[in-house]
Short mmCIF file of C-alpha atoms in Angstrom, two decimals:
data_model
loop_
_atom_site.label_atom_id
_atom_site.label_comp_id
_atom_site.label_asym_id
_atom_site.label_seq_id
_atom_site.Cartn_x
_atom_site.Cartn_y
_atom_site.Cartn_z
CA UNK A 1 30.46 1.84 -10.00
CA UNK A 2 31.15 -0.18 -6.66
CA UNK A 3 28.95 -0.87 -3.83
CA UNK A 4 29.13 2.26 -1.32
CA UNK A 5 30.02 -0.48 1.42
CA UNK A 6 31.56 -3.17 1.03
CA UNK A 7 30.74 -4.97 4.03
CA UNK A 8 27.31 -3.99 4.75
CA UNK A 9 24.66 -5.72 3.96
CA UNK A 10 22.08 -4.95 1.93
CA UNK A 11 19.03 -6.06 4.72
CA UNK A 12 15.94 -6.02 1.57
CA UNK A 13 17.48 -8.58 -0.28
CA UNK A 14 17.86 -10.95 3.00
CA UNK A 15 14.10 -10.63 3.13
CA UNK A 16 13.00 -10.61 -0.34
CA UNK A 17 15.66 -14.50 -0.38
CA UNK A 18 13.31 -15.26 3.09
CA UNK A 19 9.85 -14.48 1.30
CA UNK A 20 11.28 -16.68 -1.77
CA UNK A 21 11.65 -19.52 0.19
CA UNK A 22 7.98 -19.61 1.51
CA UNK A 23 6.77 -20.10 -2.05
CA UNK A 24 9.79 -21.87 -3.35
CA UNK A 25 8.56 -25.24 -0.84
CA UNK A 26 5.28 -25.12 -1.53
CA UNK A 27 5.98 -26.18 -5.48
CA UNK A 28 8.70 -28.08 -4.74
CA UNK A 29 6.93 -30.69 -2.25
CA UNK A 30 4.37 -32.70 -4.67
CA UNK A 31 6.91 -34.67 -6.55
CA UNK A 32 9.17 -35.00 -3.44
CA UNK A 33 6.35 -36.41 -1.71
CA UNK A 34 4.80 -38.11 -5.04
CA UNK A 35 1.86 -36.56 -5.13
CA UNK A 36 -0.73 -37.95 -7.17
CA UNK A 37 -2.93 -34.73 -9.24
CA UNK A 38 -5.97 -33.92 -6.96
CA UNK A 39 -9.25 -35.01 -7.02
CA UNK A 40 -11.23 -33.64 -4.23
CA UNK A 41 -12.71 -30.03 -4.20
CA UNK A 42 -10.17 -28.85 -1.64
CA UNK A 43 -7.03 -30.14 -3.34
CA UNK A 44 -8.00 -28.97 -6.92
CA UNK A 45 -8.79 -25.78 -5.49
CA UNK A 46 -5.33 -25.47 -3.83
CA UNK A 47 -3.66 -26.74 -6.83
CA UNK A 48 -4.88 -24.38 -8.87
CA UNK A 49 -3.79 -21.67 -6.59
CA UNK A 50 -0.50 -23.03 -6.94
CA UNK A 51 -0.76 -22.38 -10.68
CA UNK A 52 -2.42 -18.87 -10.63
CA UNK A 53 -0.27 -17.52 -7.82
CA UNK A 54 3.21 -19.64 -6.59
CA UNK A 55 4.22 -21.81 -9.80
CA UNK A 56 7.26 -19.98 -11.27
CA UNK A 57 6.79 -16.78 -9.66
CA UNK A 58 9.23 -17.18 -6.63
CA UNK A 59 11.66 -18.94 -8.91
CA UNK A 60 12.02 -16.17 -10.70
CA UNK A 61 12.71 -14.01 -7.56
CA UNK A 62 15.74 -16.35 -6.27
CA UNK A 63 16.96 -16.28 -10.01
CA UNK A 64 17.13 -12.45 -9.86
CA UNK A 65 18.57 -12.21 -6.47
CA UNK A 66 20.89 -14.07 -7.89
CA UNK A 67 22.20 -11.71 -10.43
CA UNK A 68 22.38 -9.34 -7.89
CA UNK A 69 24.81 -10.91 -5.33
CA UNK A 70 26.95 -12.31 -8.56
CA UNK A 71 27.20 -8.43 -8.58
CA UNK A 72 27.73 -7.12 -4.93
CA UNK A 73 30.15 -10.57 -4.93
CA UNK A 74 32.78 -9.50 -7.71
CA UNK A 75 32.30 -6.40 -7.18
CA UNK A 76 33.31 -6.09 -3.50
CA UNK A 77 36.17 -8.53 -3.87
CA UNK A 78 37.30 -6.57 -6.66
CA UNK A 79 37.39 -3.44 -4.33
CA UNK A 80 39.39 -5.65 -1.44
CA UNK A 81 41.68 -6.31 -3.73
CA UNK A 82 40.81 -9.84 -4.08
CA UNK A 83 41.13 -12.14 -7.47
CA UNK A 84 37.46 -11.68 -7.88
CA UNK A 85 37.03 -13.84 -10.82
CA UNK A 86 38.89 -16.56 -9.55
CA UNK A 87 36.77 -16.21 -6.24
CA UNK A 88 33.70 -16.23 -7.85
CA UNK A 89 34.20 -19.15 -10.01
CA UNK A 90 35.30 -21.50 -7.17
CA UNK A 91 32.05 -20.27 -5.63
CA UNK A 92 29.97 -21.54 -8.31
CA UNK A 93 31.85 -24.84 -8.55
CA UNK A 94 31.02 -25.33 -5.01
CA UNK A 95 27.56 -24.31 -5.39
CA UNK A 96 27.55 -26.71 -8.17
CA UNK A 97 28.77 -29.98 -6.87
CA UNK A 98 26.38 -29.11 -3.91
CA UNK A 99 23.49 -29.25 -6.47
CA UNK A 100 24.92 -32.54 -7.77
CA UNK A 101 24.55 -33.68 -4.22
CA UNK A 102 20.86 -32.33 -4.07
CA UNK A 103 20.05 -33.29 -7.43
CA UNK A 104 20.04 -36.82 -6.25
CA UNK A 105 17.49 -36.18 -3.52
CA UNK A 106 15.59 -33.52 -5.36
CA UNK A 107 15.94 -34.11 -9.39
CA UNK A 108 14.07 -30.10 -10.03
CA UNK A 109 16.93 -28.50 -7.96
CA UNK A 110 17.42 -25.07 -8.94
CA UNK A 111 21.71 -24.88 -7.79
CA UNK A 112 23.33 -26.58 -10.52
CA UNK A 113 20.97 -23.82 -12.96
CA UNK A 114 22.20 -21.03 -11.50
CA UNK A 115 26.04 -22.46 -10.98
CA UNK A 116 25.71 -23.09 -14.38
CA UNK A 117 24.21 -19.57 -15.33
CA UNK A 118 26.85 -18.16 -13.37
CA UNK A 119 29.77 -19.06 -15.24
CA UNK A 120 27.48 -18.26 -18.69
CA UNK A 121 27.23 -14.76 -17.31
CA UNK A 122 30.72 -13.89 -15.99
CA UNK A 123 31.35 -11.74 -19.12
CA UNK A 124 28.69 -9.88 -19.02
CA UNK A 125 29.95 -8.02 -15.96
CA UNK A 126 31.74 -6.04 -17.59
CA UNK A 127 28.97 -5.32 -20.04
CA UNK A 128 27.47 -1.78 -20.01
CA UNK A 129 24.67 -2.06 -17.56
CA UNK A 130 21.94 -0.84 -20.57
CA UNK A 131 22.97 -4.00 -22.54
CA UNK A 132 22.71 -6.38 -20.14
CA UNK A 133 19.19 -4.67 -19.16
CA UNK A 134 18.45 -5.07 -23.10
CA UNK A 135 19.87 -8.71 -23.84
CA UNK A 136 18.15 -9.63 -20.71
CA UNK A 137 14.61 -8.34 -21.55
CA UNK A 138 15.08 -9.89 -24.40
CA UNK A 139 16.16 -13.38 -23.55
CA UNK A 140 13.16 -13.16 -20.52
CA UNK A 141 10.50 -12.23 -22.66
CA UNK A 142 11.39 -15.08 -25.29
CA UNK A 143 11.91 -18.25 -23.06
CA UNK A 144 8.57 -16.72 -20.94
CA UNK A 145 6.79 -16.66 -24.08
CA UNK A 146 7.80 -20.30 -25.10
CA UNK A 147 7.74 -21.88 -21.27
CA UNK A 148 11.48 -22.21 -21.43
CA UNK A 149 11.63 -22.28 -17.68
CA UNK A 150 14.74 -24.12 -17.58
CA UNK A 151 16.25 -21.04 -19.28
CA UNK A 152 15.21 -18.33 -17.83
CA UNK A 153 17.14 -18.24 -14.95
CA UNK A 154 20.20 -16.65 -17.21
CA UNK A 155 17.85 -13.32 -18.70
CA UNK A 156 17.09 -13.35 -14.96
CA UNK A 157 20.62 -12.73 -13.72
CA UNK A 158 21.65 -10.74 -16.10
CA UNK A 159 18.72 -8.18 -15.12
CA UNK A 160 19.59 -9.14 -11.15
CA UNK A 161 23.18 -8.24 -12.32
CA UNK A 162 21.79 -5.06 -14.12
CA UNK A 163 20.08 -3.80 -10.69
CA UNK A 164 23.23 -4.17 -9.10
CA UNK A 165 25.03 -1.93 -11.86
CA UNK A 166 22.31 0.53 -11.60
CA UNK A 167 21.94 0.06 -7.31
CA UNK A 168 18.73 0.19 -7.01
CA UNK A 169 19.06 -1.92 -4.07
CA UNK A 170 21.68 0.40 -2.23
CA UNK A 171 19.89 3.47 -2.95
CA UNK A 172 15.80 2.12 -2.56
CA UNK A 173 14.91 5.37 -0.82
CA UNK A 174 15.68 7.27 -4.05
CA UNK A 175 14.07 5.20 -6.09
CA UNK A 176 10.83 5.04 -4.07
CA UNK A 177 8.85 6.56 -6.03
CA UNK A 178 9.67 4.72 -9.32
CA UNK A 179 9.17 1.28 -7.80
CA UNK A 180 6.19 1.72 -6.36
CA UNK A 181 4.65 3.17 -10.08
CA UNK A 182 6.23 0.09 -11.25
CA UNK A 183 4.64 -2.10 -8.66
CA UNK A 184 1.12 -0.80 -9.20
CA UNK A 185 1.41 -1.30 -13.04
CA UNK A 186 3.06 -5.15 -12.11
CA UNK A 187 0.03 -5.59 -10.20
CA UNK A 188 -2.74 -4.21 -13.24
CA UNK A 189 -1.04 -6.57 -15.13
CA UNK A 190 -1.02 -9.53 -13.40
CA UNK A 191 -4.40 -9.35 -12.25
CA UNK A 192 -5.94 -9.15 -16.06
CA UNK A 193 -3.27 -12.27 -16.98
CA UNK A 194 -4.77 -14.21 -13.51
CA UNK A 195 -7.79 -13.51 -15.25
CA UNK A 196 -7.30 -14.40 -18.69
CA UNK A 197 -5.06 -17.40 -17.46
CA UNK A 198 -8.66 -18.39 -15.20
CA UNK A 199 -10.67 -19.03 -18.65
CA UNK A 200 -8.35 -21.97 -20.00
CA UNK A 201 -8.70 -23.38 -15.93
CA UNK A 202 -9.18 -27.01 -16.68
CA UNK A 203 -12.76 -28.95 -15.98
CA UNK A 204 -11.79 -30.67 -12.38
CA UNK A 205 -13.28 -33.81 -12.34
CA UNK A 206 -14.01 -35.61 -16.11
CA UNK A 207 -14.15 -38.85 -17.16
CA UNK A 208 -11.64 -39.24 -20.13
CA UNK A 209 -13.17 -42.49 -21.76
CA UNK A 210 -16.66 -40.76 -22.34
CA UNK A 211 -15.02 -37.61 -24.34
CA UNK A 212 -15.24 -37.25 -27.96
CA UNK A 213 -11.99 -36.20 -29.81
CA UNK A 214 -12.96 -32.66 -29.88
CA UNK A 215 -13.23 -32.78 -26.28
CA UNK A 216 -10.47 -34.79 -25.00
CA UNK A 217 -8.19 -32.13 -27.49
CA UNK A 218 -9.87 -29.00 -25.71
CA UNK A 219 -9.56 -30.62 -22.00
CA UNK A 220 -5.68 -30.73 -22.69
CA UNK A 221 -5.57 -27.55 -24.49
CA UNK A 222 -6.72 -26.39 -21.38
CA UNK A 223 -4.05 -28.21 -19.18
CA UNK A 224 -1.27 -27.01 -21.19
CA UNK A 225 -2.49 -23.44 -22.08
CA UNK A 226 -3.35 -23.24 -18.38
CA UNK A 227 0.12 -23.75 -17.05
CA UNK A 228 1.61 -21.77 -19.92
CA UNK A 229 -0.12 -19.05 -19.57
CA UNK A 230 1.12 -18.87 -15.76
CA UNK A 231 4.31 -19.28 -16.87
CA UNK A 232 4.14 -16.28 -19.30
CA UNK A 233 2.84 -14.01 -17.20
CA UNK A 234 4.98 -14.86 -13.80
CA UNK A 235 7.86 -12.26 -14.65
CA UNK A 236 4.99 -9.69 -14.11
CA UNK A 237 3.88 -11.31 -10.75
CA UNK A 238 7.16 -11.51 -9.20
CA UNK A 239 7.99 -8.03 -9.76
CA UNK A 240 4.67 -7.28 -8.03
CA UNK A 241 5.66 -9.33 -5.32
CA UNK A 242 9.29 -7.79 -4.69
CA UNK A 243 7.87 -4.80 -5.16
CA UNK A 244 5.08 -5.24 -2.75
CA UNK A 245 7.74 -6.02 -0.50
CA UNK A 246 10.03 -3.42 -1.04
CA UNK A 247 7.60 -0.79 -0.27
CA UNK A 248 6.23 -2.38 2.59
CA UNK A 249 10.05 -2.56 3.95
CA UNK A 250 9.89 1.55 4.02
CA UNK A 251 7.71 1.09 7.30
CA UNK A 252 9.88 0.24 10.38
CA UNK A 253 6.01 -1.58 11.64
CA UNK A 254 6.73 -4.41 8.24
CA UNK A 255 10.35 -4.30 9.06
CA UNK A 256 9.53 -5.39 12.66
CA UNK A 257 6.62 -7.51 11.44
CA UNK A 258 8.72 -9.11 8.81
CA UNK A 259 11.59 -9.82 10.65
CA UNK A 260 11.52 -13.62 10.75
CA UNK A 261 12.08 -13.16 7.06
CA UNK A 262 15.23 -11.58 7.08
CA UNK A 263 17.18 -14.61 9.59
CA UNK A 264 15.53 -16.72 6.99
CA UNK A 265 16.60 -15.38 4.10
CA UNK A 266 20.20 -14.65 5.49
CA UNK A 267 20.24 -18.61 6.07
CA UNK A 268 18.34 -19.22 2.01
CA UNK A 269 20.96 -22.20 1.32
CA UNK A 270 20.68 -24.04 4.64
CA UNK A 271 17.16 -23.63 4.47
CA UNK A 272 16.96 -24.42 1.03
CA UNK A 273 18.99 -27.72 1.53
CA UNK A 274 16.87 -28.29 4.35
CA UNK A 275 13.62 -27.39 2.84
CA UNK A 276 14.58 -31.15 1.14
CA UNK A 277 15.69 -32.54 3.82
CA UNK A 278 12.97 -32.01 6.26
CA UNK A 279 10.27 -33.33 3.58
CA UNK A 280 12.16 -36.19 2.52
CA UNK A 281 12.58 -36.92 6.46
CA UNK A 282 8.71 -36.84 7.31
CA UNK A 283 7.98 -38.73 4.02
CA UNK A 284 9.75 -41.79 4.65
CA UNK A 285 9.67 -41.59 8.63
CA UNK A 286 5.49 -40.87 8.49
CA UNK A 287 4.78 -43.06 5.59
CA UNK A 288 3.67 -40.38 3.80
CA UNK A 289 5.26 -40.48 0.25
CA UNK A 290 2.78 -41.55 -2.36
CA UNK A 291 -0.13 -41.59 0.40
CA UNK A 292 -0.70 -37.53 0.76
CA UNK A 293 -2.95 -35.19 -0.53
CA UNK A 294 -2.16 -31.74 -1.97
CA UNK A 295 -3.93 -29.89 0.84
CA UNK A 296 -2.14 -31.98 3.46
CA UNK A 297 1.33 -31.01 1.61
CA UNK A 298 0.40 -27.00 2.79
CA UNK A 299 0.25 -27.71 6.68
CA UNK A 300 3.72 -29.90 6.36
CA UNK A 301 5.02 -26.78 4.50
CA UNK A 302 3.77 -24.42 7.15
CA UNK A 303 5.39 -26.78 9.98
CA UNK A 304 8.24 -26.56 8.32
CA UNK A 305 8.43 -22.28 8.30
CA UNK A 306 7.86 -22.06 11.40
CA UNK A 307 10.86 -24.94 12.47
CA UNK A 308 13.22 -22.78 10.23
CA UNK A 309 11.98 -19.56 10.68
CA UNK A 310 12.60 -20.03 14.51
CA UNK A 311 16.31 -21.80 13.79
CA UNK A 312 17.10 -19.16 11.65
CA UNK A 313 16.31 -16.89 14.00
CA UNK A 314 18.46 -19.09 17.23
CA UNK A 315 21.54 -20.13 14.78
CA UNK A 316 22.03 -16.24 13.72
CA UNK A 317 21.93 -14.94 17.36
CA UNK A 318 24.81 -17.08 18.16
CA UNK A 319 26.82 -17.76 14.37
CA UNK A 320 27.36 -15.27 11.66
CA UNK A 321 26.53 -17.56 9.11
CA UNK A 322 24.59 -20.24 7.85
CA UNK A 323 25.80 -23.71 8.71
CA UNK A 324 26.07 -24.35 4.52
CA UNK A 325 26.75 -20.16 3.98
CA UNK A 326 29.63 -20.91 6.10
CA UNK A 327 30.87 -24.32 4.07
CA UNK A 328 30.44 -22.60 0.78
CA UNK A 329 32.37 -19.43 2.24
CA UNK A 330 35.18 -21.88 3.52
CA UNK A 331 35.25 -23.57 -0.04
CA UNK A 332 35.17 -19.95 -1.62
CA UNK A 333 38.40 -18.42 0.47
CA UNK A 334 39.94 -21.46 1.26
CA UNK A 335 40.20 -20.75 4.69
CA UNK A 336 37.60 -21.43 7.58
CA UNK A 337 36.15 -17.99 8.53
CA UNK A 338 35.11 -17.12 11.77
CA UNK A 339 31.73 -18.83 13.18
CA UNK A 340 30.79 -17.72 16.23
CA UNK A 341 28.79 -14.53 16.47
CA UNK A 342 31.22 -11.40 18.31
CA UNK A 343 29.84 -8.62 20.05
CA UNK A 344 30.01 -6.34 16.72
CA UNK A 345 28.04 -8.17 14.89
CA UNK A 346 23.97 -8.13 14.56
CA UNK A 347 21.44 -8.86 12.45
#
């Protein structure tokens, strides 16, 4: 089945890529900044927030969303008439060497994984949609179970790519119903794992050289079981969180409300790019790399939203793209699409 329109866009999936973002920075900046593990009550306590609530969770998201525009891609070039394949793969071999670019800057870049995952998955688009929803469970629940986050991107687009067989996202209205029962049972279960994962929390302050054996093995037990755990669980979480968004997206007051999101999310590999950039930036030109705290790391992250939520916002009211969205769409076509924003067009 093709996409009802193919030149429409689908306006939830622009704000589910914005609300990705938010989290996506806030895991992203400790090791760019090289931040040493907390020891004051206010930095454990956001760092463990981190763990219960952000670590892996909006990953996740921007891996599925993924699978979904490898669908809505092939399958609206196919329907112009387009070599789709061939379009799609010099799109990932763009988005690749860009990630070679940013893997330099930022060595836990998440674009070479997916241009990687891409080309692993181009078969399965012509897979039945019910066994790419099956291998995909499958593969999720196995690399989830065994922290194989550096895998689980692929299960992830292969269920992202399953949504777009089934178009959930071009028909949310009749599937209300269903995703918000889904939601509420996301959210049961991922408050009982926040829970469970809360009783391997590690001790926050301990002196290592006074432990016995037995102690020193449970105080990393902890550590690892802690993260782990997070890590199991976060498939759960982030469908609570999509979903939570989806439903609030119904109301025209959270479409209004959440509107920043949207220019952000239409903009997610600018801002991405930039996410780096502008931390790398105040690092070196503030001193601050190696010399911050992981509390201070949230109000440089919240300076930061609000700088790209409001050039998001600017850029799209004059451009219809992205200043990267536009050099990756150059690189896919091979020609230099239009940049300025016409009269016809709006967000």
């Amino acid at each position: 089945m093709q996409p009802t329109n193919i030149n429409k866009r689908i306006d939830t999936l622009d704000y589910l890529r914005g609300f990705a973002l938010l989290g996506i920075i806030l895991v992203n900046i400790p090791a760019l900044m090289w931040i040493e593990p907390p020891k004051l009550a206010n930095d454990i306590a956001y760092s463990r927030f981190l763990t219960l609530f952000v670590e892996g969770k909006f990953f996740i998201i921007f891996s599925f969303l993924f699978g979904i525009g490898f669908y809505l891609f092939i399958s609206r070039a196919k329907v112009r008439g387009e070599k789709a394949y061939a379009l799609f793969s010099r799109r990932l071999l763009i988005l690749l060497l860009m990630g070679l670019v940013h893997f330099y800057f930022q060595p836990g870049e998440a674009l070479t994984v997916y241009a990687f995952f891409g080309f692993v998955a181009l078969p399965f688009y012509k897979m039945r949609k019910e066994i790419n929803v099956i291998i995909g469970f499958i593969l999720l629940a196995i690399t989830a179970y065994f922290g194989l986050k550096i895998l689980m991107p692929f299960p992830l687009i292969l269920l992202g790519l399953a949504a777009g067989q089934y178009r959930l996202f071009e028909n949310i209205s009749m599937h209300q119903r269903k995703i918000m029962l889904v939601t509420i049972i996301m959210g049961c279960i991922s408050i009982a794992s926040w829970f469970y994962q809360w009783l391997y929390v590690p001790d926050a302050i301990v002196n290592i050289d006074n432990m016995t054996k037995d102690q020193l093995e449970a105080h990393s037990t902890n550590i690892e079981q802690f993260a782990l755990i997070g890590l199991q669980f976060s498939p759960f979480a982030s469908t609570f969180y999509m979903g939570t968004i989806i439903l609030l997206l119904q109301s025209t007051l959270f479409q209004r409300l959440l509107a920043p999101l949207k220019a952000y999310g239409r903009m997610a590999l600018t801002n991405y790019l930039g996410q780096t950039a502008l931390i790398l930036v105040i690092g070196h030109a503030f001193q601050l790399i190696g010399h911050l705290r992981y509390i201070e790391s949230l109000w440089i992250c919240l300076g930061i939203y609000v700088c790209q939520l409001l050039f998001s916002k600017l850029w799209l009211h004059f451009f219809r793209f992205g200043p990267m969205e536009w050099l990756w769409r150059m690189g896919t076509y091979w020609t230099v699409p239009p940049l300025r924003q016409s009269n016809k067009d709006s967000l």
